[in-house]
Coordinates of C-alpha atoms in Angstrom, one line a residue:
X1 CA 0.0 0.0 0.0
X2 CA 1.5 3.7 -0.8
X3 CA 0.0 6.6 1.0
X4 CA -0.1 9.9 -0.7
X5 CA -0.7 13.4 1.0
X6 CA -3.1 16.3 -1.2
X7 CA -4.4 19.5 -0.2
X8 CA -7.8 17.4 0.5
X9 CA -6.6 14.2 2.4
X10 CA -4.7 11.9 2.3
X11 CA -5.3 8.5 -0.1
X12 CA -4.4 4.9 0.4
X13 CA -3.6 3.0 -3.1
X14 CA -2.1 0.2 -4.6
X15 CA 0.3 -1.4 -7.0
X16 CA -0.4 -2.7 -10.0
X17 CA 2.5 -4.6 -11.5
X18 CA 5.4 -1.5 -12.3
X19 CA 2.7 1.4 -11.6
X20 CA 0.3 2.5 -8.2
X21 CA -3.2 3.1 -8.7
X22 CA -5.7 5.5 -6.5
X23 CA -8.8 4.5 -7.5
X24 CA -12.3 5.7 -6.7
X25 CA -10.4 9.2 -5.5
X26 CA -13.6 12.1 -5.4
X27 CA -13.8 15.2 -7.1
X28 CA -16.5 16.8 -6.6
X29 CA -19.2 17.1 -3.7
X30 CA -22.3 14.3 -4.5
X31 CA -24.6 15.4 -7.1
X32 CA -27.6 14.6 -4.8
X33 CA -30.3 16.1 -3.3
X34 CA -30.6 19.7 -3.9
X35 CA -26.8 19.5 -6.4
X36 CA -29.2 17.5 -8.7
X37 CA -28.9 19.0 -11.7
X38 CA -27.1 21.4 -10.5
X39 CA -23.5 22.8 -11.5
X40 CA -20.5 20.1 -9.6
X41 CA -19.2 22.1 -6.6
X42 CA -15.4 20.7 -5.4
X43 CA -15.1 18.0 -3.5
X44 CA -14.9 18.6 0.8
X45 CA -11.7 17.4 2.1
X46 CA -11.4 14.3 4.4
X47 CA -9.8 13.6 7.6
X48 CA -7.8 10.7 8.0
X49 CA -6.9 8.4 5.4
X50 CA -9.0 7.4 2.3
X51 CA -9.1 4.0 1.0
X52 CA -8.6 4.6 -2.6
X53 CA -8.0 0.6 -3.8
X54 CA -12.0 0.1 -4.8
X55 CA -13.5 0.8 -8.0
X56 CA -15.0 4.4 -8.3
X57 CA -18.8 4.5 -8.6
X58 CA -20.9 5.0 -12.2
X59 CA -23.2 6.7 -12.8
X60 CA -26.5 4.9 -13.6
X61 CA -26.4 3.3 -17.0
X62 CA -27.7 0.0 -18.5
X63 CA -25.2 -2.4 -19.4
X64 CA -23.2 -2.7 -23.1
X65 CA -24.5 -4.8 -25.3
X66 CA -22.8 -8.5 -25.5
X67 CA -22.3 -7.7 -28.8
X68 CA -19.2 -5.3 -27.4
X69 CA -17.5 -8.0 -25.6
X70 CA -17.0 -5.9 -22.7
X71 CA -17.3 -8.2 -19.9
X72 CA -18.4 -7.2 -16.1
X73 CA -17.9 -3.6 -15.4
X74 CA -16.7 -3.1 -12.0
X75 CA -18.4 -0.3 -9.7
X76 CA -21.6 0.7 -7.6
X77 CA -24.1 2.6 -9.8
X78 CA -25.0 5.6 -8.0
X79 CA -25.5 9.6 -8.0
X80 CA -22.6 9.8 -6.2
X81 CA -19.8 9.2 -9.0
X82 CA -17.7 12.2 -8.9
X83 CA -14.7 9.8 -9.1
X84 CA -11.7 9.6 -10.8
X85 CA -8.6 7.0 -10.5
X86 CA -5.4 7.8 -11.2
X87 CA -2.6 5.6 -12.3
X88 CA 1.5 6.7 -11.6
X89 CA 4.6 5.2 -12.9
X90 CA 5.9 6.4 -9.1
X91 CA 5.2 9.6 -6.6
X92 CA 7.8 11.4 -6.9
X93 CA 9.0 15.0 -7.8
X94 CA 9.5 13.3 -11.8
X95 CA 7.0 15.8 -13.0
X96 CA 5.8 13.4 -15.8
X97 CA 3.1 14.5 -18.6
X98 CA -0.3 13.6 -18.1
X99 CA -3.7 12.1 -20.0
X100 CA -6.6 12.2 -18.8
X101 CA -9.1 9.8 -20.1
X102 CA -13.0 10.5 -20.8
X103 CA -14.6 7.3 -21.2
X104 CA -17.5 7.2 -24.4
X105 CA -21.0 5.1 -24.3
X106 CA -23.0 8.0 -25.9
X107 CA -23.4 10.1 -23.0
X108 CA -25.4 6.9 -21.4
X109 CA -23.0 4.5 -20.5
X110 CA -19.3 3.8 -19.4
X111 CA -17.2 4.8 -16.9
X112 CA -13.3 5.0 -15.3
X113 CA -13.5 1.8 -14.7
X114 CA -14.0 0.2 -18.3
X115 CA -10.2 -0.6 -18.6
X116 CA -6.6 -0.7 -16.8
X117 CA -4.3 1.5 -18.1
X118 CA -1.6 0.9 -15.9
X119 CA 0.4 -0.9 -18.2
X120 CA 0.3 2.2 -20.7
X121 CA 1.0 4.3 -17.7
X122 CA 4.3 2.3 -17.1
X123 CA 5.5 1.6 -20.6
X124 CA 5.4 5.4 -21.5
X125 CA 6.2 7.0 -18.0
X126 CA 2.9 8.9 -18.4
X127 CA 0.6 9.8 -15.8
X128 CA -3.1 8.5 -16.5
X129 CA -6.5 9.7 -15.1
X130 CA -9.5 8.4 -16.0
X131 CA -12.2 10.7 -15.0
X132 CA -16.1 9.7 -14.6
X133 CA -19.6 12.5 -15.0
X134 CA -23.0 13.0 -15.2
X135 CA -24.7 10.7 -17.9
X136 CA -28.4 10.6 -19.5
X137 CA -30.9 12.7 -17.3
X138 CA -28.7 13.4 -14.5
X139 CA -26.0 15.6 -16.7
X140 CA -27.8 16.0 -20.1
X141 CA -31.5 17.3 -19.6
X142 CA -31.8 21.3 -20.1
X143 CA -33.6 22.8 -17.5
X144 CA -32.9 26.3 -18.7
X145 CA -36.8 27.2 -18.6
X146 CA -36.6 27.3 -15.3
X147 CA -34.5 30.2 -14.9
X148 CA -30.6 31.2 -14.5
X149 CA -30.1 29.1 -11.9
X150 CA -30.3 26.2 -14.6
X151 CA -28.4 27.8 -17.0
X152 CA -26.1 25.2 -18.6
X153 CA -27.9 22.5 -16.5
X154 CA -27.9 20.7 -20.8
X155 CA -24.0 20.7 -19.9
X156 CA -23.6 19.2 -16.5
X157 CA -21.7 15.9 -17.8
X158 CA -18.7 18.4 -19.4
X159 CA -19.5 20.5 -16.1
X160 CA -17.6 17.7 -14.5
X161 CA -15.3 17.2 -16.4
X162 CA -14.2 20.6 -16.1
X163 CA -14.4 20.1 -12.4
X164 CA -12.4 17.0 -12.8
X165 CA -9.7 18.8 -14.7
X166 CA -9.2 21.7 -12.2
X167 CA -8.9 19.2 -9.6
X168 CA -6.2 17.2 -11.5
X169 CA -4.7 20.6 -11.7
X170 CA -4.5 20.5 -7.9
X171 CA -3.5 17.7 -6.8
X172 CA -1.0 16.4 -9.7
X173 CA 2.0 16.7 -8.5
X174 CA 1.3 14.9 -5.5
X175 CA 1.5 11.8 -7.9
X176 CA 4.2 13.0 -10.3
X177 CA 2.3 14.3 -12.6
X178 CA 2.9 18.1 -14.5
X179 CA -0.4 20.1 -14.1
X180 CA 1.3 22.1 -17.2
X181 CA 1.4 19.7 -19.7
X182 CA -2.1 17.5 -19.7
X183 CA -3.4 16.0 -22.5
X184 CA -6.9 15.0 -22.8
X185 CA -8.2 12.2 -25.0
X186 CA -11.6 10.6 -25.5
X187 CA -13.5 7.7 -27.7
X188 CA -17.2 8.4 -29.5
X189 CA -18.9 10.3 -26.6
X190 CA -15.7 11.0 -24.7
X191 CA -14.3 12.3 -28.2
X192 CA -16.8 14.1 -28.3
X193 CA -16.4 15.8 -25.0
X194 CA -12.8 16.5 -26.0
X195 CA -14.3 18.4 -28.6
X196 CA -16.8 20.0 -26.6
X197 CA -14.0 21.5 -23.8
X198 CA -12.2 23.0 -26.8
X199 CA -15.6 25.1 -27.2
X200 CA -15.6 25.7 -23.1
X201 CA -14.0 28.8 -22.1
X202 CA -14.1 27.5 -18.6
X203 CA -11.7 24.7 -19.5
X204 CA -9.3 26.9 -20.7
X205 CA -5.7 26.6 -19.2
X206 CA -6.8 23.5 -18.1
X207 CA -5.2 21.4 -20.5
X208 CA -2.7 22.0 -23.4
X209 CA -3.0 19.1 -25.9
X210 CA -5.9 16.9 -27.4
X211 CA -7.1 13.5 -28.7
X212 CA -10.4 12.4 -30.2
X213 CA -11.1 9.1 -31.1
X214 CA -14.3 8.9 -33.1
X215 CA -15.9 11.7 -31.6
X216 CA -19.7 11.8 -31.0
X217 CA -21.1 14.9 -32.5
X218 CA -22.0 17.7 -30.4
X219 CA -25.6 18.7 -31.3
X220 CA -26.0 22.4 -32.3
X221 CA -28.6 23.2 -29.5
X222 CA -30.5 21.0 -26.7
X223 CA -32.9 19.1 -27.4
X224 CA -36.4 19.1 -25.6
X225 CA -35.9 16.2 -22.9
X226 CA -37.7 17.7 -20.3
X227 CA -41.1 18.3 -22.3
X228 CA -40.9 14.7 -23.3
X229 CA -40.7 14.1 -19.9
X230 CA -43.1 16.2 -18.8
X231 CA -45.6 14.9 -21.2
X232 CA -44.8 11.0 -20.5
X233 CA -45.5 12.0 -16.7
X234 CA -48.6 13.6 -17.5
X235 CA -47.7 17.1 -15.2
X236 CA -47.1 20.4 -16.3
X237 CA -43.6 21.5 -16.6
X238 CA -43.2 22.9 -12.9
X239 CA -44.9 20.1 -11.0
X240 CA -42.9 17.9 -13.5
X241 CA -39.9 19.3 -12.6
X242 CA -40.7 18.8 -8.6
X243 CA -41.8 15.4 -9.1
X244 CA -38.2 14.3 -10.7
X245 CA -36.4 16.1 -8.0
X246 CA -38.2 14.2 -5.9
X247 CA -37.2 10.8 -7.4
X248 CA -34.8 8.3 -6.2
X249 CA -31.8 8.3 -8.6
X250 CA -32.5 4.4 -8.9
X251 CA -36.2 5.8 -9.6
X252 CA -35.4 8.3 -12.0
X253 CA -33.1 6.0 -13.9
X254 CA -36.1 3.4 -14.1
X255 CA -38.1 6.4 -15.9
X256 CA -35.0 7.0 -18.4
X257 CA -35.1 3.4 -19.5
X258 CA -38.8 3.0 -19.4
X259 CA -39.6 6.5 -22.2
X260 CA -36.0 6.1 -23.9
X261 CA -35.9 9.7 -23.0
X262 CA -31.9 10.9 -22.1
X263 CA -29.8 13.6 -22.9
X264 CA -26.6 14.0 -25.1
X265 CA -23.9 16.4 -25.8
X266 CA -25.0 20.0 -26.9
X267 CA -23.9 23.7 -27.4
X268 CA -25.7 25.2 -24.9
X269 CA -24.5 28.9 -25.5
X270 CA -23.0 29.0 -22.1
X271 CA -20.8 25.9 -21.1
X272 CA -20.2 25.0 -24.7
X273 CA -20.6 28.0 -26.6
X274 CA -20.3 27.6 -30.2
X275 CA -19.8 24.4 -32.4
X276 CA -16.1 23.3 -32.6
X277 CA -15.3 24.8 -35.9
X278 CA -16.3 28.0 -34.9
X279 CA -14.5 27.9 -31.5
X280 CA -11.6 26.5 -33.1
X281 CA -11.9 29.8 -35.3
X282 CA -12.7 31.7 -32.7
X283 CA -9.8 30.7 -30.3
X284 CA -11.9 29.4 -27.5
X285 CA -9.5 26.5 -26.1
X286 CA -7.3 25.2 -29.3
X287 CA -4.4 23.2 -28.7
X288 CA -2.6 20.7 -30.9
X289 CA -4.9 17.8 -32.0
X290 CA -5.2 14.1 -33.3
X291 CA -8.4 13.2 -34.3
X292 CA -9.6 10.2 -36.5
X293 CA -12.3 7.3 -37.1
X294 CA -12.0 3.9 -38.0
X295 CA -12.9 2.4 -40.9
X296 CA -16.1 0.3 -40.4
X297 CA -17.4 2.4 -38.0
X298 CA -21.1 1.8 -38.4
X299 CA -20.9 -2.1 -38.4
X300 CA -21.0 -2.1 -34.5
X301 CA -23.9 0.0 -34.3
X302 CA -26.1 -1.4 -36.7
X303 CA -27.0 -4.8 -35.6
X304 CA -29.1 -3.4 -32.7
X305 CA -31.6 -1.5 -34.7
X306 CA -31.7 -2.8 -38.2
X307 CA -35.0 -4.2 -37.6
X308 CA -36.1 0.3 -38.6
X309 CA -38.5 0.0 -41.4
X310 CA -37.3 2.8 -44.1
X311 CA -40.2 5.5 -43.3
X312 CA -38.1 5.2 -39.8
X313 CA -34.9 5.2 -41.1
X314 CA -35.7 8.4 -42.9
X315 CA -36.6 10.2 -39.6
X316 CA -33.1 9.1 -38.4
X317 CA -31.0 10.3 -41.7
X318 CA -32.9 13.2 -41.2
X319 CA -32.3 14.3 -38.0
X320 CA -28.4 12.4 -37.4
X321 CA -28.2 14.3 -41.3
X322 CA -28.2 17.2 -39.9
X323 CA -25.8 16.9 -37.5
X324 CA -23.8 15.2 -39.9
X325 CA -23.6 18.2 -42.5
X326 CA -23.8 21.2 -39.7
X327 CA -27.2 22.1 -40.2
X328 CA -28.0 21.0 -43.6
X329 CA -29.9 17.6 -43.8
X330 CA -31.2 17.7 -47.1
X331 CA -27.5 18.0 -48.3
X332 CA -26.4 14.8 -46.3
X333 CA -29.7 12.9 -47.5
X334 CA -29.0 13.3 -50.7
X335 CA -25.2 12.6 -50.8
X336 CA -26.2 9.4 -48.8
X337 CA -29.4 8.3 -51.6
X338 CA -26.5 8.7 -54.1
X339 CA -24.0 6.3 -52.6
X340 CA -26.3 3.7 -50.8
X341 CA -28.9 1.8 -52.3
X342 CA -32.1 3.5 -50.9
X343 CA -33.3 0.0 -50.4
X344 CA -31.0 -1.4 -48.5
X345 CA -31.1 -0.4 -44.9
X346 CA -27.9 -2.4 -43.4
X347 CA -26.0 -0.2 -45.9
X348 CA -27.6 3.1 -45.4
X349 CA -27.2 2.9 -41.7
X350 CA -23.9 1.6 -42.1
X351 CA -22.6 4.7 -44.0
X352 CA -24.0 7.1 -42.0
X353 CA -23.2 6.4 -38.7
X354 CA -19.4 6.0 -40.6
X355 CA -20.3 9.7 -41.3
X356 CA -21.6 11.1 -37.9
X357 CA -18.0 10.0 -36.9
X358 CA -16.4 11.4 -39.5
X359 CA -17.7 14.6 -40.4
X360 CA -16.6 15.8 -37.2
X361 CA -12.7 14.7 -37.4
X362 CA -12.5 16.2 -40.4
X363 CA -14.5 19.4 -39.7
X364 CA -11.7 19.7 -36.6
X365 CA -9.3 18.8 -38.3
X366 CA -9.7 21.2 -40.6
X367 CA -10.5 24.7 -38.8
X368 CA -7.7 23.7 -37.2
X369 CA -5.7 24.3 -40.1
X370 CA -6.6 27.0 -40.7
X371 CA -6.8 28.6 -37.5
X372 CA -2.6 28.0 -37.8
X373 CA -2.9 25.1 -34.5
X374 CA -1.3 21.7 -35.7
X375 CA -4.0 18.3 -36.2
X376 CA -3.4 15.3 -37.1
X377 CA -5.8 13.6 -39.0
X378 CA -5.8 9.1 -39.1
X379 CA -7.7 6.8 -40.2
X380 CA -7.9 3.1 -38.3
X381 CA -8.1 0.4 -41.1
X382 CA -6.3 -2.9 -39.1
X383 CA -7.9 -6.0 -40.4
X384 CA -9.4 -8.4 -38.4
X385 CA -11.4 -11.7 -38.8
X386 CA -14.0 -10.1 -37.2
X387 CA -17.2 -9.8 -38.9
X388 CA -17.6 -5.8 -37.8
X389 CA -14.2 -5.4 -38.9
X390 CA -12.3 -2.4 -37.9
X391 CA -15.3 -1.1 -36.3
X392 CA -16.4 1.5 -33.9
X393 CA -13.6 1.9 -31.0
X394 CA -11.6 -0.8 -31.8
X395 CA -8.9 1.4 -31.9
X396 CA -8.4 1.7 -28.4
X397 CA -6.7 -1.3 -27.9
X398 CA -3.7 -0.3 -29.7
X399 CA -3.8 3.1 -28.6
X400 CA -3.5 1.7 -24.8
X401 CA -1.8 -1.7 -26.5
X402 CA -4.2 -3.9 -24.1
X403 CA -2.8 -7.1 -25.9
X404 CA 0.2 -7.9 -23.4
X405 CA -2.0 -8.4 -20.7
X406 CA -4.2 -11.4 -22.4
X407 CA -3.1 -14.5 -23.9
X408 CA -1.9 -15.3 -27.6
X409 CA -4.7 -15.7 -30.1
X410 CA -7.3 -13.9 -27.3
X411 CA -9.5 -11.2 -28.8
X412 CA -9.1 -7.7 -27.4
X413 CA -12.0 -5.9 -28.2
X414 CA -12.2 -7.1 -31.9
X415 CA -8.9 -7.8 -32.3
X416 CA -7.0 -10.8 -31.8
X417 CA -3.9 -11.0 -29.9
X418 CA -1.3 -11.5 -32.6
X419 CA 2.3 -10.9 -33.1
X420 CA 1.1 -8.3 -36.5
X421 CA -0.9 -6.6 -33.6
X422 CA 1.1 -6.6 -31.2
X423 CA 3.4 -4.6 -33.2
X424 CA 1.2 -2.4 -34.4
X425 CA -0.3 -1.6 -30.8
X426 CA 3.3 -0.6 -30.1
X427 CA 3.6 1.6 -33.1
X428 CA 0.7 3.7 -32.3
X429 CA 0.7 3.7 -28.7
X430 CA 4.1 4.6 -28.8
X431 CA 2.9 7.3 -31.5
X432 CA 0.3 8.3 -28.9
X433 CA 2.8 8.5 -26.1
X434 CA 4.9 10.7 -28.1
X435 CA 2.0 13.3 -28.4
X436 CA 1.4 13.2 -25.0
X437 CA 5.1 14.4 -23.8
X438 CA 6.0 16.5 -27.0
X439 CA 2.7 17.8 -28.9
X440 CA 3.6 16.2 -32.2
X441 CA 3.2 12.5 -32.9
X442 CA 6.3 12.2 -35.5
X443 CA 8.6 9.6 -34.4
X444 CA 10.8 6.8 -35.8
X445 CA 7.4 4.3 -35.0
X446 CA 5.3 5.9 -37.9
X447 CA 6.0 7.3 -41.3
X448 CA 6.2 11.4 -41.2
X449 CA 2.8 12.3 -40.5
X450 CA 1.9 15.9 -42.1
X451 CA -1.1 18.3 -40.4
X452 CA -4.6 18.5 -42.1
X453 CA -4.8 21.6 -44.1
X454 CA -7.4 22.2 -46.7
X455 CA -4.4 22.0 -49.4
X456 CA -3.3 19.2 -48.2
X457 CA -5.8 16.7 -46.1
X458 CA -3.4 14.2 -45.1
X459 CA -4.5 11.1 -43.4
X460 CA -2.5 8.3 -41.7
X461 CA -3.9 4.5 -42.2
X462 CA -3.1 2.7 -39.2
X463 CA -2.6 -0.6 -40.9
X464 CA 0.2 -3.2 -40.6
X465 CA 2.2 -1.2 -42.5
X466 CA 1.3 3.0 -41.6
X467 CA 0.5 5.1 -44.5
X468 CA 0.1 8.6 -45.2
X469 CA -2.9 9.0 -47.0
X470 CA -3.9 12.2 -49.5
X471 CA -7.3 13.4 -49.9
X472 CA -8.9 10.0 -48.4
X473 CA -12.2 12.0 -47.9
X474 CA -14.1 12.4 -51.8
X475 CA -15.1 15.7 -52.5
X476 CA -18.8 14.7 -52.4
X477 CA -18.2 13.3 -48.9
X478 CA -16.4 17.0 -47.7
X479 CA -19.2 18.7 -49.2
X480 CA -21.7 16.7 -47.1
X481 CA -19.8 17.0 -44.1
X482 CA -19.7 21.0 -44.7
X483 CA -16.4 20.5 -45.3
X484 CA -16.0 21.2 -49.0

């Protein structure tokens, strides 16, 4: 056991193989009660000495499909999941560079606790946090109606992570970590969140580089939650509103799955405040970036609801369309009736949820460019036996090269555990790594990897055998992106 002294209290942690680990570590105050729904206030310091070798708590979320292969998540679902863990190659004075992990699930699901990147920590001599916040309901449902003390109530999930980043600030250096050079990085909804801090002028300062892998779009403004809710519950708005701070958070979870109604990421106008092309432009919170998809994104999701009839299907072009194309659905539906068969659901669906990924890395990617900050632009294309291919997140793997800890020929995610990938996990986490303590990605692991610019949309294939790519993206698929 290693005990470790911060301005709140002191923590009890563990070690885990060449690194210690404080898991489950607090910070912010409980969302409960009266905080519900309410902006995260810091966490209260403790006397003694915290046990901080348990799994932090999630919030309340259903569990990933089997499809995922994900396994038993550890962690107590509750309202009180303000946690973080943190994972340190030693604590010391060695001042090492930091990530900070957002987990994805579309703003619904996942948590800190989805994976053990201790080994990564150790490899690289990198400091790693994994951070949990608010999900569905609980950090996703605008409340603004209700007055200014809801304002940015839509944004309580990036709330906390904001929260969770100024207290990483704090406290550090008590585990050897550099509060001046943090990196934060993300997959689908936590990419997405990535992108959503560099529109948050709160988070400014509070980190200085950026990864987003597959990033969830950010709508352009909330959606109506709260009336849905309203009207399943049968209340006007203000008795509604009393009745679900009334609720259990077990009880108001209950009513999330029952209706299907939950929350996502937004611009709200006042935590997020403009779409990430035009903070980029505007200068909100940019700092260096990677950012890419993989190449069969959409095979992962599909499966689930395929059984859409078209009329359906439509609906969802429609209204993922025009987040897809910044505000201009009937430019995305008809790029997509010209490259899928209009018939053919599986392949529709297939395409765009390979687009709602997509559009946004290159959209970043691009006012990057040309606001004169560096991005890196890639494109995940490992083959695999699987049958979803090199789907959805399977990138993570070899970002935190996961395959040392299983056995030969185990599957890590989709993935196998190969020699081929085994070297190619230690290409690109190593590539990753080397982002993380410099800002630029370029090393002897991967061929010279150029930044995006609109004269020159460079793209590196992670495959076997890296490649830089030129102009992967068709023009067509830039001009539905609104990206042309």
């Amino acid at each position: 056991m290693t005990e470790v002294k911060t301005r709140f209290g002191a923590l009890r942690g563990q070690r885990l193989g060449a690194t210690l680990s404080f898991t489950g570590v607090p910070y912010g105050a409980p969302p409960v009660g009266e905080a519900r729904w309410r902006p995260p206030q810091p966490s209260a310091a403790w006397s003694g000495v915290r046990d901080a070798t348990g799994p932090a708590n999630r919030s309340f979320q259903l569990p990933f499909p089997s499809t995922l292969n994900r396994g038993e998540i550890p962690g107590v679902m509750s309202e009180d999941m303000l946690h973080l863990n943190i994972y340190t190659p030693g604590v010391d004075a060695r001042a090492r560079p930091v990530l900070v992990y957002i987990h994805g699930g579309g703003f619904s699901a996942g948590s800190a606790n989805d994976f053990d990147p201790s080994p990564f920590a150790a490899r690289h001599d990198i400091v790693v946090v994994s951070i949990n916040y608010r999900l569905g309901l609980y950090g996703f449902l605008d409340l603004s109606r209700f007055g200014p003390a809801y304002s940015g109530s839509a944004c309580l999930g990036f709330q906390d992570q904001i929260a969770a980043l100024d207290f990483i600030r704090q406290v550090i250096g008590d585990f050897g970590g550099d509060p001046d050079q943090v990196t934060v990085c993300g997959v689908s909804a936590g990419a997405g969140s990535v992108l959503a801090l560099m529109g948050a002028p709160a988070a400014r300062g509070l980190f200085t580089r950026a990864m987003a892998f597959s990033p969830g779009e950010i709508a352009r403004a909330p959606n109506d939650a709260f009336g849905a809710l309203a009207a399943a519950l049968d209340l006007p708005e203000a008795e509604a509103l009393a009745h679900l701070k009334a609720m259990s958070g077990a009880d108001l979870f209950d009513l999330q799955t029952r209706t299907g109604i939950s929350g996502g990421g937004f611009v709200d106008g006042h935590v997020v405040v403009a779409p990430i092309e035009e903070a980029i432009a505007r200068g909100v919170n940019t700092t260096p970036l990677i950012i890419g998809t993989c190449r069969d994104e959409g095979t992962m999701l599909v499966p689930s609801i395929e059984e859409y009839d078209l009329p359906n299907l439509d609906m969802i072009v429609l209204g993922i369309g025009n987040t897809i194309s910044a505000g201009q659905p009937d430019r995305y539906a008809a790029y997509l009736d010209a490259h899928t068969p209009v018939g053919d659901t599986r392949a529709r669906m297939t395409r765009f949820w390979y687009d709602y990924f997509r559009a946004p890395a290159v959209r970043a990617a691009q006012a990057c460019g040309a606001a004169g900050s560096p991005a890196w632009l890639y494109s995940f294309e490992a083959e695999t036996d699987h049958p979803f291919g090199p789907t959805h997140a399977s990138d993570m793997a070899f970002t935190f090269n996961l395959f040392d800890a299983v056995p030969e020929g185990q599957v890590v995610g989709f993935h196998p555990n190969t020699e081929q990938n085994r070297l190619l996990a230690d290409a690109w986490s190593s590539t990753v790594a080397r982002f993380v303590r410099y800002g630029d990605p370029n090393g002897p692991a991967i061929p010279p990897w150029p930044t995006y610019a609109r004269d020159r949309r460079a793209s590196l294939a992670i495959r076997v055998a890296p490649e830089v790519i030129y102009d992967a993206d068709t023009p067509a698929a830039l001009s539905a992106y609104g990206a042309g």
